[in-house]
PDB file of C-alpha atoms in Angstrom:
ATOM      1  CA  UNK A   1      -6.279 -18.487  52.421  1.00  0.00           C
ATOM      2  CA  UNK A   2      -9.815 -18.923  52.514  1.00  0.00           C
ATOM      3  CA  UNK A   3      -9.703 -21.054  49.641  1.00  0.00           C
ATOM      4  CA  UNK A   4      -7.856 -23.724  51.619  1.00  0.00           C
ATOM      5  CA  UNK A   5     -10.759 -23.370  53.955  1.00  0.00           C
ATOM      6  CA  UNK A   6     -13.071 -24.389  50.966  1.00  0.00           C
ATOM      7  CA  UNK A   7     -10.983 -26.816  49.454  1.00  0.00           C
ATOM      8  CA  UNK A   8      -8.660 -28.242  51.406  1.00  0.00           C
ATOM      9  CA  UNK A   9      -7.347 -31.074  49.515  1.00  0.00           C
ATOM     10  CA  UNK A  10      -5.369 -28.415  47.668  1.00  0.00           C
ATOM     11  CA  UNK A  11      -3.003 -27.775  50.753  1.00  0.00           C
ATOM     12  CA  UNK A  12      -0.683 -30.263  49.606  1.00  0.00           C
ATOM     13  CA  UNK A  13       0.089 -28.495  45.951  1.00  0.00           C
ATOM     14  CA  UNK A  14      -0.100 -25.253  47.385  1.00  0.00           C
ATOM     15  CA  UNK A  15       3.465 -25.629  48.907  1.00  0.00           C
ATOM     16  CA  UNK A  16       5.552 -26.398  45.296  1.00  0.00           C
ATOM     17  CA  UNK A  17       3.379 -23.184  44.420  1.00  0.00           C
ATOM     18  CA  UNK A  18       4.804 -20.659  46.336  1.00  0.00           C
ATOM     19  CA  UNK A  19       8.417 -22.124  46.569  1.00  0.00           C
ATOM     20  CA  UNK A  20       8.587 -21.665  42.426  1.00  0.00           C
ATOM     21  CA  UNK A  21       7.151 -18.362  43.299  1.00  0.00           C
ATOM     22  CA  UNK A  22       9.376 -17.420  45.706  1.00  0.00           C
ATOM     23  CA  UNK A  23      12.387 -18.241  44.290  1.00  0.00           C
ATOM     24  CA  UNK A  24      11.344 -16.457  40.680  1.00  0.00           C
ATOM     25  CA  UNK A  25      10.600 -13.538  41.859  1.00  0.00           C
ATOM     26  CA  UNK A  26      12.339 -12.952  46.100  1.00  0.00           C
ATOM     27  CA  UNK A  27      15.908 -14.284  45.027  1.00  0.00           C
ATOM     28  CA  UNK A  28      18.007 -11.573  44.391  1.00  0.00           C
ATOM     29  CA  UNK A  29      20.261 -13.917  42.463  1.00  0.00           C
ATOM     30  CA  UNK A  30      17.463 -14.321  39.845  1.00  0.00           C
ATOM     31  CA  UNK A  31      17.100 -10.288  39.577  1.00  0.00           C
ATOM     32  CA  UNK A  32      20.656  -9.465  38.731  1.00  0.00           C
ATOM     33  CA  UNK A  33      20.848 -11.758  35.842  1.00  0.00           C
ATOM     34  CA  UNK A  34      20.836  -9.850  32.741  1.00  0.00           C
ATOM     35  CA  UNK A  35      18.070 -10.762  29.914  1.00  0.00           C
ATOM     36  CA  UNK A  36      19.770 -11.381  26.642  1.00  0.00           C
ATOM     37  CA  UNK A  37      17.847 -11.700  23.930  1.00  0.00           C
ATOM     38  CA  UNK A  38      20.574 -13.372  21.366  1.00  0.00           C
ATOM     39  CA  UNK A  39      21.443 -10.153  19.484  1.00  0.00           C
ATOM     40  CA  UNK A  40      24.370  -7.403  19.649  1.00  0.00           C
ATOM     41  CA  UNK A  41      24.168  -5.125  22.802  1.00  0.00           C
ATOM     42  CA  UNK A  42      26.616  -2.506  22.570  1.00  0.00           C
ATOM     43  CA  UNK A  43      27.430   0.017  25.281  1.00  0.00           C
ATOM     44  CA  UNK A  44      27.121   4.038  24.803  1.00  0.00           C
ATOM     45  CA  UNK A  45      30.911   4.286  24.333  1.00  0.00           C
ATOM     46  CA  UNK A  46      31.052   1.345  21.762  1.00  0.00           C
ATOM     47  CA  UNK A  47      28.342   3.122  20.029  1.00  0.00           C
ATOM     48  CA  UNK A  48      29.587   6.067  19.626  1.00  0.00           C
ATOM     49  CA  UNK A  49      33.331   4.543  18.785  1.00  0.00           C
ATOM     50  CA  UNK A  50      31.160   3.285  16.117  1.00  0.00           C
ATOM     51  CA  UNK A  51      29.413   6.328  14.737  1.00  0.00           C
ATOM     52  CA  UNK A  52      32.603   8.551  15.033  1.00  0.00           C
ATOM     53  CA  UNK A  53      34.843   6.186  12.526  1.00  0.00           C
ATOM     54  CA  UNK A  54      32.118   5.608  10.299  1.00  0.00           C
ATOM     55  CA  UNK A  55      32.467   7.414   6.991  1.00  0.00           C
ATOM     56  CA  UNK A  56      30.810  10.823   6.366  1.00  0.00           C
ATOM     57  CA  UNK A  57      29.456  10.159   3.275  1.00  0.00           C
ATOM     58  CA  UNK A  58      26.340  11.988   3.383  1.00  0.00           C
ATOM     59  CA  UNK A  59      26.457  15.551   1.724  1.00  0.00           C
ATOM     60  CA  UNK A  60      24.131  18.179   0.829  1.00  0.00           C
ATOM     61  CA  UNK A  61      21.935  18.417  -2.327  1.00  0.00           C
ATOM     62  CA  UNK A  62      23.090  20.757  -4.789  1.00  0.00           C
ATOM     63  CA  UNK A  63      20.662  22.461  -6.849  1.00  0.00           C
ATOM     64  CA  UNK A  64      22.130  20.094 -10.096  1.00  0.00           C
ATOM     65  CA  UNK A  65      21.601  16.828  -8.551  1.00  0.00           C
ATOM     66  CA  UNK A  66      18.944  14.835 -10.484  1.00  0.00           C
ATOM     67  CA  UNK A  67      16.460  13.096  -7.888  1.00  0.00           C
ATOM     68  CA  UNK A  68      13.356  11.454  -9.042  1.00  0.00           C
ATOM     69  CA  UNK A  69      10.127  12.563  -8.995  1.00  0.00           C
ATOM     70  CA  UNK A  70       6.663  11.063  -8.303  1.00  0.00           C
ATOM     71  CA  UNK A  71       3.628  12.209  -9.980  1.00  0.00           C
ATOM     72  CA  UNK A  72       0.227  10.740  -8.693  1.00  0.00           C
ATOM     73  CA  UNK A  73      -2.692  10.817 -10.781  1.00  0.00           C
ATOM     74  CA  UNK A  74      -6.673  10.422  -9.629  1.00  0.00           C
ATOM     75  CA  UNK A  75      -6.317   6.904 -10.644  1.00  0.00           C
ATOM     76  CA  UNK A  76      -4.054   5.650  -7.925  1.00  0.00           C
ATOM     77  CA  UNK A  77      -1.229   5.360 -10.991  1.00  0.00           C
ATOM     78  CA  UNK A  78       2.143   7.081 -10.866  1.00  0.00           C
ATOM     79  CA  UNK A  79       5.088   8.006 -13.485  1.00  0.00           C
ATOM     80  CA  UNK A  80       8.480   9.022 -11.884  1.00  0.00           C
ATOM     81  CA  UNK A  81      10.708  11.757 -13.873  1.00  0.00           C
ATOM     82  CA  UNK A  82      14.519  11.985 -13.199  1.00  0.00           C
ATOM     83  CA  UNK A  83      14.905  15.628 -13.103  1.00  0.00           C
ATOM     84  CA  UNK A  84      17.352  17.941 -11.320  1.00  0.00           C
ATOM     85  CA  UNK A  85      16.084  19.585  -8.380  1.00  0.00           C
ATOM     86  CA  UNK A  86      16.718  23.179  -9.403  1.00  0.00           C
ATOM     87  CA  UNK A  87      13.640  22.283 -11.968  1.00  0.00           C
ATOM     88  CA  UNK A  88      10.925  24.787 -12.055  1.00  0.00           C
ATOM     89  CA  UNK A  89       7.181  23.778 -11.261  1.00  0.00           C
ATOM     90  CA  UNK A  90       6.113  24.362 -14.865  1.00  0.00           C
ATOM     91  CA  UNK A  91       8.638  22.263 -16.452  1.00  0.00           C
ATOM     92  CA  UNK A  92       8.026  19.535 -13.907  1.00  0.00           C
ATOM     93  CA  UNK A  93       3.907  19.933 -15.079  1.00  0.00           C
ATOM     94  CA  UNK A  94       4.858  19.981 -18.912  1.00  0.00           C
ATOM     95  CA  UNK A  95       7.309  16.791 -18.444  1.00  0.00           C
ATOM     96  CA  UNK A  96       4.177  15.118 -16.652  1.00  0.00           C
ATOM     97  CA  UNK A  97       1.767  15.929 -19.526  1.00  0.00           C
ATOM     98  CA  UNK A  98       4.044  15.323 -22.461  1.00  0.00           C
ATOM     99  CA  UNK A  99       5.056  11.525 -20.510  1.00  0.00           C
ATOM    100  CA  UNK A 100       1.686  10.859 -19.611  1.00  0.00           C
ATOM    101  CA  UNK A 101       0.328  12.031 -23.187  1.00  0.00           C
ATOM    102  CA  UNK A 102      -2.391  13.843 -20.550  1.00  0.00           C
ATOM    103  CA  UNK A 103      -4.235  17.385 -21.606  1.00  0.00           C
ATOM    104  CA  UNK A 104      -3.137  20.880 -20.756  1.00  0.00           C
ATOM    105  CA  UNK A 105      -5.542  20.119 -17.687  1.00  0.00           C
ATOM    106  CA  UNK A 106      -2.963  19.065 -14.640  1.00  0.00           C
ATOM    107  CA  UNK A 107      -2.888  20.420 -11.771  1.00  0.00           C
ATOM    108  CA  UNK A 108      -0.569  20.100  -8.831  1.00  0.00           C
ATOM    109  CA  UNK A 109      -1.867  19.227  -5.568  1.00  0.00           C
ATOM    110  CA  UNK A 110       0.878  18.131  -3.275  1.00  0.00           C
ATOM    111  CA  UNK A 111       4.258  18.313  -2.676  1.00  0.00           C
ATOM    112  CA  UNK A 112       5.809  15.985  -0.427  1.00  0.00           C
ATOM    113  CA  UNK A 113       9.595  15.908   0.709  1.00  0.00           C
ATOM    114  CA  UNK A 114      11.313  12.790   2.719  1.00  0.00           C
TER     115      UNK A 114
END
């Protein structure tokens, strides 16, 4: 309140002041309204409704599934192979060199898995 002392030609606004602030922020009517943002809520039972009927259609690999491989190279290119999984390191090296038309030189540095 010293301010008022200092300027106190401002009295006059201070009052719509503290009435919007008072009734934002002390009326309990204004803190039980919910926030809704203009997208889906569900609740945890509708959610899990949800999950349980949808349709289990992920399985397990299987050592004959073909996935597809990334191979990197110094130069910040890549090839992709489409081998199965069960494939050996070696043959995934010698498929890199004979796509890439590389030498006998590669050399594997990373393996990643998402």
């Amino acid at each position: 309140m010293s301010d008022l002392q200092d300027y106190p030609t401002l009295k006059d606004d201070l009052k719509p002041f503290e009435t919007i602030l008072n009734t934002q922020i002390g009326s309990p009517a204004n803190k039980m309204k919910k926030r809704s943002s203009g997208t889906f809520s569900f609740s945890r039972k509708q959610v899990k409704e949800c999950f349980q009927n949808a349709p289990k259609s992920r399985k397990p690999f299987r050592p004959t599934d073909e996935i597809i491989f990334k191979f990197y190279c110094a130069d910040h290119s890549y090839t992709k192979l489409k081998l199965p999984l069960e494939t050996k390191v070696g043959s995934l090296l010698e498929s890199t060199i004979e796509k890439l038309g590389l030498g006998e030189d590669l050399i594997l540095c990373e393996v990643k898995s998402t």
